[in-house]
Amino acid sequence: MILNQREKTEVLALLASIEVNLKYKEEKNEAIFISHPEFDIIKARIQRNGENFELEYFQSTTNKVVPVSVKDFPSLKYRLSQWFNLIKKDYPKILQKKDNIDRLNGRYYKILKEAIIIKNLGFEESSGMIFRKALEILIKDYLLFLLPSFEDKILNSTIGGLLKYFYKNKEGEFDVKQNPEFESINAELKEIKSLCRKIKTSFDIGNDFAHYERRLAKFTTEELLSNILKIEHFIDLHMQEEYLKDMKAFLNAEFDSDELIN
């Protein structure tokens, strides 16, 4: 027998407040399952048995499954919170932040974490829209880093509008538009052509979650999140390259100014 609605809501709220990378799932109105998306062994099963609450969970400190039976719901919540905190301590965080990305804007990781939590709680459609918002923040911050002279255009346009402004898109292939304004940034725009294709695909999926009827229902939030993390990785590597170029130029200038010793 499964928990009642109030009890389920309180378990969901507890899981969200702990911000641990665990997924919530109800099965056949009989039990609640909580599992880690990466490690199959990390899981718990919650069920009501008459007047008692049954909890069976993986204990990471002893590396074994532990069965627990408690007589009231507050005791169940306490045992769950202890387990959530232990998993949060012993296993990877809900996301791994990259320093270069975090320097752009702390909002991206904040929104991304919210989307992952909501997805883990089972709210697929809602999380898709929030993933799309996280992606928009990431792309705009990256473009502001890469193309600071176009700040007004970047801040006041949609991502789709920016792609159309800078590129011609013919059958999925992006080419930089011939525009005198783009002469100073032509190299940067060419360097991220392949990224733009991935951005467009990901935004199409993200936008679809906001539609009354989904046209791209074959794409899940798992695929959307995977795309976002690949885009994040590309941006992180590109930013690192730019920082290294700047450092090399700084050192070259310093070395060139050294006085020669005869």
mmCIF file of N, CA, C and O in Angstrom, residues 30-91:
data_model
loop_
_atom_site.group_PDB
_atom_site.id
_atom_site.type_symbol
_atom_site.label_atom_id
_atom_site.label_comp_id
_atom_site.label_asym_id
_atom_site.label_seq_id
_atom_site.Cartn_x
_atom_site.Cartn_y
_atom_site.Cartn_z
ATOM 1 N N GLU A 30 1.593 1.113 -5.260
ATOM 2 C CA GLU A 30 1.983 0.196 -4.197
ATOM 3 C C GLU A 30 3.191 0.689 -3.409
ATOM 4 O O GLU A 30 3.241 0.543 -2.185
ATOM 5 N N ALA A 31 4.158 1.237 -4.101
ATOM 6 C CA ALA A 31 5.390 1.650 -3.418
ATOM 7 C C ALA A 31 5.991 2.863 -4.109
ATOM 8 O O ALA A 31 5.681 3.173 -5.259
ATOM 9 N N ILE A 32 6.866 3.545 -3.365
ATOM 10 C CA ILE A 32 7.638 4.658 -3.898
ATOM 11 C C ILE A 32 9.089 4.199 -4.004
ATOM 12 O O ILE A 32 9.638 3.607 -3.072
ATOM 13 N N PHE A 33 9.700 4.474 -5.143
ATOM 14 C CA PHE A 33 11.101 4.118 -5.355
ATOM 15 C C PHE A 33 11.922 5.391 -5.520
ATOM 16 O O PHE A 33 11.534 6.304 -6.248
ATOM 17 N N ILE A 34 13.052 5.439 -4.850
ATOM 18 C CA ILE A 34 13.983 6.555 -4.973
ATOM 19 C C ILE A 34 15.326 5.966 -5.402
ATOM 20 O O ILE A 34 15.823 5.022 -4.775
ATOM 21 N N SER A 35 15.895 6.494 -6.490
ATOM 22 C CA SER A 35 17.110 5.905 -7.034
ATOM 23 C C SER A 35 18.065 6.977 -7.523
ATOM 24 O O SER A 35 17.669 8.118 -7.789
ATOM 25 N N HIS A 36 19.318 6.606 -7.640
ATOM 26 C CA HIS A 36 20.344 7.500 -8.172
ATOM 27 C C HIS A 36 20.435 7.283 -9.679
ATOM 28 O O HIS A 36 20.459 6.141 -10.137
ATOM 29 N N PRO A 37 20.459 8.347 -10.488
ATOM 30 C CA PRO A 37 20.467 8.168 -11.947
ATOM 31 C C PRO A 37 21.754 7.564 -12.497
ATOM 32 O O PRO A 37 21.770 7.092 -13.626
ATOM 33 N N GLU A 38 22.828 7.573 -11.709
ATOM 34 C CA GLU A 38 24.100 7.050 -12.197
ATOM 35 C C GLU A 38 24.513 5.733 -11.554
ATOM 36 O O GLU A 38 25.191 4.917 -12.177
ATOM 37 N N PHE A 39 24.116 5.518 -10.301
ATOM 38 C CA PHE A 39 24.559 4.333 -9.571
ATOM 39 C C PHE A 39 23.342 3.480 -9.197
ATOM 40 O O PHE A 39 22.569 3.824 -8.302
ATOM 41 N N ASP A 40 23.190 2.349 -9.894
ATOM 42 C CA ASP A 40 22.007 1.499 -9.721
ATOM 43 C C ASP A 40 21.846 0.985 -8.293
ATOM 44 O O ASP A 40 20.727 0.743 -7.836
ATOM 45 N N ILE A 41 22.958 0.791 -7.604
ATOM 46 C CA ILE A 41 22.898 0.215 -6.263
ATOM 47 C C ILE A 41 22.284 1.171 -5.241
ATOM 48 O O ILE A 41 21.753 0.761 -4.215
ATOM 49 N N ILE A 42 22.340 2.466 -5.538
ATOM 50 C CA ILE A 42 21.829 3.470 -4.596
ATOM 51 C C ILE A 42 20.329 3.652 -4.829
ATOM 52 O O ILE A 42 19.904 4.323 -5.767
ATOM 53 N N LYS A 43 19.530 3.041 -3.982
ATOM 54 C CA LYS A 43 18.083 3.120 -4.154
ATOM 55 C C LYS A 43 17.387 2.839 -2.829
ATOM 56 O O LYS A 43 17.985 2.282 -1.894
ATOM 57 N N ALA A 44 16.125 3.230 -2.774
ATOM 58 C CA ALA A 44 15.305 2.984 -1.587
ATOM 59 C C ALA A 44 13.883 2.658 -2.030
ATOM 60 O O ALA A 44 13.433 3.086 -3.099
ATOM 61 N N ARG A 45 13.206 1.918 -1.181
ATOM 62 C CA ARG A 45 11.811 1.558 -1.443
ATOM 63 C C ARG A 45 10.997 1.912 -0.199
ATOM 64 O O ARG A 45 11.359 1.554 0.915
ATOM 65 N N ILE A 46 9.881 2.649 -0.405
ATOM 66 C CA ILE A 46 9.022 3.084 0.703
ATOM 67 C C ILE A 46 7.634 2.504 0.500
ATOM 68 O O ILE A 46 7.055 2.602 -0.590
ATOM 69 N N GLN A 47 7.069 1.928 1.566
ATOM 70 C CA GLN A 47 5.747 1.318 1.457
ATOM 71 C C GLN A 47 5.070 1.327 2.824
ATOM 72 O O GLN A 47 5.734 1.255 3.858
ATOM 73 N N ARG A 48 3.750 1.445 2.811
ATOM 74 C CA ARG A 48 2.997 1.323 4.056
ATOM 75 C C ARG A 48 2.587 -0.142 4.248
ATOM 76 O O ARG A 48 2.143 -0.796 3.306
ATOM 77 N N ASN A 49 2.775 -0.635 5.456
ATOM 78 C CA ASN A 49 2.395 -2.017 5.774
ATOM 79 C C ASN A 49 1.521 -1.978 7.018
ATOM 80 O O ASN A 49 2.003 -1.953 8.147
ATOM 81 N N GLY A 50 0.209 -1.921 6.787
ATOM 82 C CA GLY A 50 -0.718 -1.781 7.904
ATOM 83 C C GLY A 50 -0.528 -0.428 8.565
ATOM 84 O O GLY A 50 -0.603 0.606 7.919
ATOM 85 N N GLU A 51 -0.218 -0.417 9.839
ATOM 86 C CA GLU A 51 0.003 0.835 10.559
ATOM 87 C C GLU A 51 1.450 1.302 10.465
ATOM 88 O O GLU A 51 1.768 2.437 10.820
ATOM 89 N N ASN A 52 2.337 0.447 10.000
ATOM 90 C CA ASN A 52 3.764 0.771 9.950
ATOM 91 C C ASN A 52 4.186 1.272 8.569
ATOM 92 O O ASN A 52 3.503 1.052 7.567
ATOM 93 N N PHE A 53 5.340 1.932 8.556
ATOM 94 C CA PHE A 53 5.964 2.353 7.316
ATOM 95 C C PHE A 53 7.231 1.525 7.117
ATOM 96 O O PHE A 53 8.068 1.444 8.025
ATOM 97 N N GLU A 54 7.360 0.929 5.931
ATOM 98 C CA GLU A 54 8.527 0.110 5.628
ATOM 99 C C GLU A 54 9.471 0.904 4.721
ATOM 100 O O GLU A 54 9.045 1.474 3.716
ATOM 101 N N LEU A 55 10.739 0.926 5.087
ATOM 102 C CA LEU A 55 11.767 1.592 4.301
ATOM 103 C C LEU A 55 12.928 0.628 4.117
ATOM 104 O O LEU A 55 13.457 0.085 5.085
ATOM 105 N N GLU A 56 13.309 0.420 2.868
ATOM 106 C CA GLU A 56 14.469 -0.420 2.553
ATOM 107 C C GLU A 56 15.404 0.418 1.693
ATOM 108 O O GLU A 56 15.003 0.914 0.644
ATOM 109 N N TYR A 57 16.649 0.600 2.150
ATOM 110 C CA TYR A 57 17.540 1.499 1.429
ATOM 111 C C TYR A 57 18.981 1.007 1.472
ATOM 112 O O TYR A 57 19.374 0.230 2.338
ATOM 113 N N PHE A 58 19.767 1.501 0.491
ATOM 114 C CA PHE A 58 21.179 1.168 0.426
ATOM 115 C C PHE A 58 21.946 2.062 1.390
ATOM 116 O O PHE A 58 21.905 3.289 1.299
ATOM 117 N N GLN A 59 22.677 1.429 2.310
ATOM 118 C CA GLN A 59 23.463 2.156 3.306
ATOM 119 C C GLN A 59 24.896 2.270 2.790
ATOM 120 O O GLN A 59 25.629 1.278 2.722
ATOM 121 N N SER A 60 25.294 3.490 2.398
ATOM 122 C CA SER A 60 26.590 3.659 1.740
ATOM 123 C C SER A 60 27.777 3.457 2.684
ATOM 124 O O SER A 60 28.871 3.128 2.233
ATOM 125 N N THR A 61 27.579 3.649 3.976
ATOM 126 C CA THR A 61 28.705 3.470 4.909
ATOM 127 C C THR A 61 29.023 1.995 5.146
ATOM 128 O O THR A 61 30.173 1.619 5.375
ATOM 129 N N THR A 62 27.988 1.131 5.079
ATOM 130 C CA THR A 62 28.208 -0.303 5.276
ATOM 131 C C THR A 62 28.139 -1.085 3.968
ATOM 132 O O THR A 62 28.417 -2.281 3.944
ATOM 133 N N ASN A 63 27.751 -0.383 2.893
ATOM 134 C CA ASN A 63 27.673 -0.981 1.557
ATOM 135 C C ASN A 63 26.703 -2.174 1.506
ATOM 136 O O ASN A 63 26.966 -3.194 0.873
ATOM 137 N N LYS A 64 25.559 -2.006 2.170
ATOM 138 C CA LYS A 64 24.555 -3.067 2.137
ATOM 139 C C LYS A 64 23.156 -2.471 2.240
ATOM 140 O O LYS A 64 22.984 -1.300 2.608
ATOM 141 N N VAL A 65 22.155 -3.271 1.919
ATOM 142 C CA VAL A 65 20.756 -2.836 1.983
ATOM 143 C C VAL A 65 20.246 -3.021 3.408
ATOM 144 O O VAL A 65 20.453 -4.065 4.035
ATOM 145 N N VAL A 66 19.580 -1.978 3.914
ATOM 146 C CA VAL A 66 19.087 -1.988 5.298
ATOM 147 C C VAL A 66 17.561 -1.890 5.301
ATOM 148 O O VAL A 66 16.993 -0.952 4.730
ATOM 149 N N PRO A 67 16.854 -2.836 5.934
ATOM 150 C CA PRO A 67 15.396 -2.725 6.078
ATOM 151 C C PRO A 67 15.033 -2.021 7.392
ATOM 152 O O PRO A 67 15.632 -2.286 8.431
ATOM 153 N N VAL A 68 14.058 -1.128 7.323
ATOM 154 C CA VAL A 68 13.637 -0.373 8.506
ATOM 155 C C VAL A 68 12.119 -0.390 8.579
ATOM 156 O O VAL A 68 11.439 -0.242 7.555
ATOM 157 N N SER A 69 11.585 -0.552 9.778
ATOM 158 C CA SER A 69 10.140 -0.466 9.988
ATOM 159 C C SER A 69 9.890 0.521 11.115
ATOM 160 O O SER A 69 10.441 0.376 12.216
ATOM 161 N N VAL A 70 9.096 1.569 10.825
ATOM 162 C CA VAL A 70 8.795 2.583 11.843
ATOM 163 C C VAL A 70 7.282 2.718 11.990
ATOM 164 O O VAL A 70 6.521 2.392 11.067
ATOM 165 N N LYS A 71 6.851 3.217 13.135
ATOM 166 C CA LYS A 71 5.421 3.240 13.443
ATOM 167 C C LYS A 71 4.709 4.519 13.040
ATOM 168 O O LYS A 71 3.482 4.568 13.040
ATOM 169 N N ASP A 72 5.477 5.588 12.727
ATOM 170 C CA ASP A 72 4.815 6.842 12.361
ATOM 171 C C ASP A 72 5.564 7.532 11.230
ATOM 172 O O ASP A 72 6.744 7.278 10.983
ATOM 173 N N PHE A 73 4.870 8.445 10.552
ATOM 174 C CA PHE A 73 5.434 9.121 9.383
ATOM 175 C C PHE A 73 6.594 10.053 9.738
ATOM 176 O O PHE A 73 7.580 10.096 8.994
ATOM 177 N N PRO A 74 6.554 10.817 10.843
ATOM 178 C CA PRO A 74 7.717 11.649 11.192
ATOM 179 C C PRO A 74 9.001 10.831 11.336
ATOM 180 O O PRO A 74 10.089 11.298 10.943
ATOM 181 N N SER A 75 8.898 9.617 11.882
ATOM 182 C CA SER A 75 10.080 8.761 12.007
ATOM 183 C C SER A 75 10.593 8.332 10.630
ATOM 184 O O SER A 75 11.806 8.259 10.398
ATOM 185 N N LEU A 76 9.655 8.069 9.718
ATOM 186 C CA LEU A 76 10.052 7.729 8.347
ATOM 187 C C LEU A 76 10.790 8.905 7.697
ATOM 188 O O LEU A 76 11.845 8.724 7.068
ATOM 189 N N LYS A 77 10.249 10.113 7.849
ATOM 190 C CA LYS A 77 10.894 11.298 7.273
ATOM 191 C C LYS A 77 12.285 11.496 7.851
ATOM 192 O O LYS A 77 13.227 11.871 7.135
ATOM 193 N N TYR A 78 12.433 11.253 9.148
ATOM 194 C CA TYR A 78 13.738 11.421 9.786
ATOM 195 C C TYR A 78 14.753 10.447 9.190
ATOM 196 O O TYR A 78 15.877 10.839 8.857
ATOM 197 N N ARG A 79 14.349 9.171 9.036
ATOM 198 C CA ARG A 79 15.271 8.184 8.468
ATOM 199 C C ARG A 79 15.618 8.520 7.021
ATOM 200 O O ARG A 79 16.762 8.355 6.577
ATOM 201 N N LEU A 80 14.625 8.993 6.294
ATOM 202 C CA LEU A 80 14.876 9.396 4.908
ATOM 203 C C LEU A 80 15.851 10.563 4.832
ATOM 204 O O LEU A 80 16.777 10.570 4.012
ATOM 205 N N SER A 81 15.652 11.578 5.663
ATOM 206 C CA SER A 81 16.534 12.752 5.640
ATOM 207 C C SER A 81 17.962 12.367 5.993
ATOM 208 O O SER A 81 18.926 12.893 5.415
ATOM 209 N N GLN A 82 18.128 11.426 6.939
ATOM 210 C CA GLN A 82 19.460 10.939 7.290
ATOM 211 C C GLN A 82 20.108 10.254 6.087
ATOM 212 O O GLN A 82 21.306 10.447 5.821
ATOM 213 N N TRP A 83 19.308 9.470 5.377
ATOM 214 C CA TRP A 83 19.838 8.774 4.207
ATOM 215 C C TRP A 83 20.182 9.754 3.080
ATOM 216 O O TRP A 83 21.239 9.663 2.464
ATOM 217 N N PHE A 84 19.285 10.729 2.824
ATOM 218 C CA PHE A 84 19.547 11.729 1.786
ATOM 219 C C PHE A 84 20.853 12.469 2.067
ATOM 220 O O PHE A 84 21.678 12.686 1.172
ATOM 221 N N ASN A 85 21.046 12.879 3.308
ATOM 222 C CA ASN A 85 22.258 13.615 3.671
ATOM 223 C C ASN A 85 23.511 12.763 3.493
ATOM 224 O O ASN A 85 24.568 13.267 3.093
ATOM 225 N N LEU A 86 23.384 11.475 3.787
ATOM 226 C CA LEU A 86 24.523 10.570 3.647
ATOM 227 C C LEU A 86 24.886 10.396 2.169
ATOM 228 O O LEU A 86 26.068 10.432 1.804
ATOM 229 N N ILE A 87 23.887 10.243 1.314
ATOM 230 C CA ILE A 87 24.143 10.106 -0.119
ATOM 231 C C ILE A 87 24.745 11.400 -0.671
ATOM 232 O O ILE A 87 25.662 11.372 -1.495
ATOM 233 N N LYS A 88 24.240 12.518 -0.202
ATOM 234 C CA LYS A 88 24.773 13.804 -0.649
ATOM 235 C C LYS A 88 26.246 13.932 -0.288
ATOM 236 O O LYS A 88 27.047 14.504 -1.032
ATOM 237 N N LYS A 89 26.619 13.386 0.849
ATOM 238 C CA LYS A 89 28.006 13.462 1.318
ATOM 239 C C LYS A 89 28.910 12.470 0.585
ATOM 240 O O LYS A 89 30.047 12.786 0.228
ATOM 241 N N ASP A 90 28.410 11.249 0.348
ATOM 242 C CA ASP A 90 29.254 10.169 -0.163
ATOM 243 C C ASP A 90 29.329 10.086 -1.683
ATOM 244 O O ASP A 90 30.261 9.487 -2.229
ATOM 245 N N TYR A 91 28.349 10.672 -2.385
ATOM 246 C CA TYR A 91 28.302 10.510 -3.832
ATOM 247 C C TYR A 91 28.237 11.863 -4.537
ATOM 248 O O TYR A 91 28.020 12.891 -3.907
#
